[in-house]
């Protein structure tokens, strides 16, 4: 898994997440989801998940780029705010483009909640775990040169 994560070029996860997010947000009926029966508020949960995933992709790319150094909270916050702004812009585009999608303040709020949840999870749990996993071998050799 470590080798796979290192092999992913920095920026690709963010670009893929943005492309998927754009398609899901702006296409009139992506994947014929209007035909799938859902519980009340399911679309808000989908928005939270989409923006959580996008923010995590941004933070993954940033963390990978910063290795072996620690990430900076202000950059993490800026990336999270960027995801939130994208969520607001997508809702405005739905209104302006008139392609069968509708503007919804609640969707906008769900987008921001998803980004904020990702930021909290990443900062307090995922980034430290990722750093530990990616640097474990590097750290071991630096502190125990006789075992190299």
CSV table of C-alpha atoms in Angstrom, one decimal:
chain,number,residue,atom,x,y,z
A,1,UNK,CA,0.0,0.0,0.0
A,2,UNK,CA,2.8,2.4,0.9
A,3,UNK,CA,4.4,1.8,-2.6
A,4,UNK,CA,1.1,2.5,-4.2
A,5,UNK,CA,0.5,5.7,-2.4
A,6,UNK,CA,4.0,6.9,-3.2
A,7,UNK,CA,3.5,6.1,-6.9
A,8,UNK,CA,0.4,8.4,-7.2
A,9,UNK,CA,1.6,11.6,-8.8
A,10,UNK,CA,0.8,14.6,-6.6
A,11,UNK,CA,-2.2,16.5,-7.8
A,12,UNK,CA,-3.8,13.6,-9.6
A,13,UNK,CA,-6.2,12.8,-6.7
A,14,UNK,CA,-7.3,16.4,-6.5
A,15,UNK,CA,-7.9,16.7,-10.3
A,16,UNK,CA,-9.8,13.4,-10.4
A,17,UNK,CA,-12.0,14.5,-7.4
A,18,UNK,CA,-12.7,17.9,-9.0
A,19,UNK,CA,-13.6,16.2,-12.3
A,20,UNK,CA,-16.0,13.8,-10.7
A,21,UNK,CA,-17.4,16.5,-8.4
A,22,UNK,CA,-18.1,18.7,-11.4
A,23,UNK,CA,-19.8,15.9,-13.3
A,24,UNK,CA,-21.9,14.9,-10.4
A,25,UNK,CA,-22.8,18.5,-9.6
A,26,UNK,CA,-23.6,19.8,-13.0
A,27,UNK,CA,-24.8,16.9,-15.2
A,28,UNK,CA,-28.6,16.9,-15.5
A,29,UNK,CA,-29.0,13.4,-14.0
A,30,UNK,CA,-25.7,11.6,-13.5
A,31,UNK,CA,-26.1,7.8,-13.3
A,32,UNK,CA,-29.9,8.1,-13.5
A,33,UNK,CA,-30.0,8.8,-9.8
A,34,UNK,CA,-33.5,10.2,-10.0
A,35,UNK,CA,-34.7,6.7,-10.6
A,36,UNK,CA,-33.2,5.4,-7.3
A,37,UNK,CA,-35.6,5.5,-4.4
A,38,UNK,CA,-33.9,7.3,-1.4
A,39,UNK,CA,-34.8,8.3,2.1
A,40,UNK,CA,-35.5,11.9,2.9
A,41,UNK,CA,-32.4,14.0,3.1
A,42,UNK,CA,-30.3,11.3,1.2
A,43,UNK,CA,-29.1,13.9,-1.3
A,44,UNK,CA,-27.7,16.0,1.6
A,45,UNK,CA,-25.7,13.0,2.8
A,46,UNK,CA,-24.4,12.5,-0.8
A,47,UNK,CA,-23.3,16.2,-0.8
A,48,UNK,CA,-21.5,15.7,2.5
A,49,UNK,CA,-19.7,12.6,1.2
A,50,UNK,CA,-18.8,14.2,-2.1
A,51,UNK,CA,-17.2,17.3,-0.4
A,52,UNK,CA,-15.6,15.2,2.3
A,53,UNK,CA,-13.9,13.1,-0.5
A,54,UNK,CA,-12.8,16.2,-2.4
A,55,UNK,CA,-11.4,17.8,0.6
A,56,UNK,CA,-9.6,14.6,1.6
A,57,UNK,CA,-8.1,14.5,-1.9
A,58,UNK,CA,-6.8,18.0,-1.6
A,59,UNK,CA,-5.3,17.3,1.9
A,60,UNK,CA,-3.8,14.0,0.7
A,61,UNK,CA,-2.0,15.8,-2.1
A,62,UNK,CA,-0.8,18.5,0.2
A,63,UNK,CA,0.4,16.0,2.9
A,64,UNK,CA,2.2,13.9,0.3
A,65,UNK,CA,3.8,17.0,-1.2
A,66,UNK,CA,5.0,18.1,2.3
A,67,UNK,CA,6.6,14.8,3.3
A,68,UNK,CA,8.8,14.4,5.3
A,69,UNK,CA,7.8,17.8,6.8
A,70,UNK,CA,4.7,18.5,8.9
A,71,UNK,CA,1.7,20.1,7.3
A,72,UNK,CA,0.7,23.6,8.3
A,73,UNK,CA,-2.8,24.2,9.7
A,74,UNK,CA,-3.3,27.4,7.8
A,75,UNK,CA,-2.7,25.6,4.5
A,76,UNK,CA,-5.1,22.8,5.6
A,77,UNK,CA,-7.7,25.4,6.4
A,78,UNK,CA,-7.1,27.2,3.0
A,79,UNK,CA,-7.6,23.9,1.2
A,80,UNK,CA,-10.8,23.2,3.1
A,81,UNK,CA,-12.1,26.7,2.4
A,82,UNK,CA,-11.3,26.2,-1.3
A,83,UNK,CA,-13.5,23.1,-1.2
A,84,UNK,CA,-16.3,25.1,0.5
A,85,UNK,CA,-16.0,27.8,-2.1
A,86,UNK,CA,-16.2,25.2,-4.9
A,87,UNK,CA,-19.4,23.9,-3.2
A,88,UNK,CA,-20.9,27.3,-3.2
A,89,UNK,CA,-19.9,28.0,-6.9
A,90,UNK,CA,-21.3,24.6,-8.0
A,91,UNK,CA,-24.7,25.5,-6.5
A,92,UNK,CA,-24.6,28.9,-8.2
A,93,UNK,CA,-23.6,27.3,-11.5
A,94,UNK,CA,-26.6,24.9,-11.2
A,95,UNK,CA,-28.8,28.0,-10.9
A,96,UNK,CA,-27.2,29.9,-13.8
A,97,UNK,CA,-26.7,27.0,-16.2
A,98,UNK,CA,-30.3,25.8,-16.1
A,99,UNK,CA,-29.5,22.3,-17.1
A,100,UNK,CA,-32.1,20.5,-15.0
A,101,UNK,CA,-30.3,21.0,-11.7
A,102,UNK,CA,-31.6,23.3,-8.9
A,103,UNK,CA,-29.9,25.7,-6.6
A,104,UNK,CA,-30.3,24.8,-2.9
A,105,UNK,CA,-29.0,26.6,0.2
A,106,UNK,CA,-29.2,23.3,2.1
A,107,UNK,CA,-27.0,21.6,-0.5
A,108,UNK,CA,-24.5,24.5,-0.1
A,109,UNK,CA,-24.5,23.9,3.7
A,110,UNK,CA,-24.0,20.2,3.2
A,111,UNK,CA,-21.1,20.8,0.9
A,112,UNK,CA,-19.4,23.0,3.6
A,113,UNK,CA,-20.2,20.5,6.3
A,114,UNK,CA,-18.6,17.7,4.3
A,115,UNK,CA,-15.4,19.8,3.8
A,116,UNK,CA,-15.3,20.7,7.5
A,117,UNK,CA,-15.7,17.1,8.6
A,118,UNK,CA,-12.9,16.0,6.2
A,119,UNK,CA,-10.6,18.7,7.6
A,120,UNK,CA,-11.3,17.7,11.2
A,121,UNK,CA,-10.8,14.0,10.4
A,122,UNK,CA,-7.7,14.6,8.4
A,123,UNK,CA,-6.0,17.0,10.8
A,124,UNK,CA,-6.6,15.0,13.9
A,125,UNK,CA,-6.4,11.4,12.6
A,126,UNK,CA,-5.7,10.8,8.9
A,127,UNK,CA,-2.7,13.1,8.3
A,128,UNK,CA,-0.8,11.8,11.4
A,129,UNK,CA,-1.6,8.2,10.5
A,130,UNK,CA,-0.5,8.8,6.9
A,131,UNK,CA,2.8,10.5,8.0
A,132,UNK,CA,3.5,7.7,10.4
A,133,UNK,CA,2.9,5.0,7.8
A,134,UNK,CA,4.9,6.8,5.1
A,135,UNK,CA,7.8,7.8,7.3
A,136,UNK,CA,8.1,4.7,9.5
A,137,UNK,CA,10.8,3.1,7.5
A,138,UNK,CA,12.7,6.4,6.8
A,139,UNK,CA,12.6,7.3,10.5
A,140,UNK,CA,13.8,3.8,11.6
A,141,UNK,CA,16.9,3.9,9.4
A,142,UNK,CA,17.8,7.5,10.4
A,143,UNK,CA,17.7,6.6,14.1
A,144,UNK,CA,19.2,3.1,13.8
A,145,UNK,CA,22.0,3.4,11.1
A,146,UNK,CA,23.7,0.2,12.2
A,147,UNK,CA,20.7,-1.8,11.0
A,148,UNK,CA,20.8,-0.5,7.4
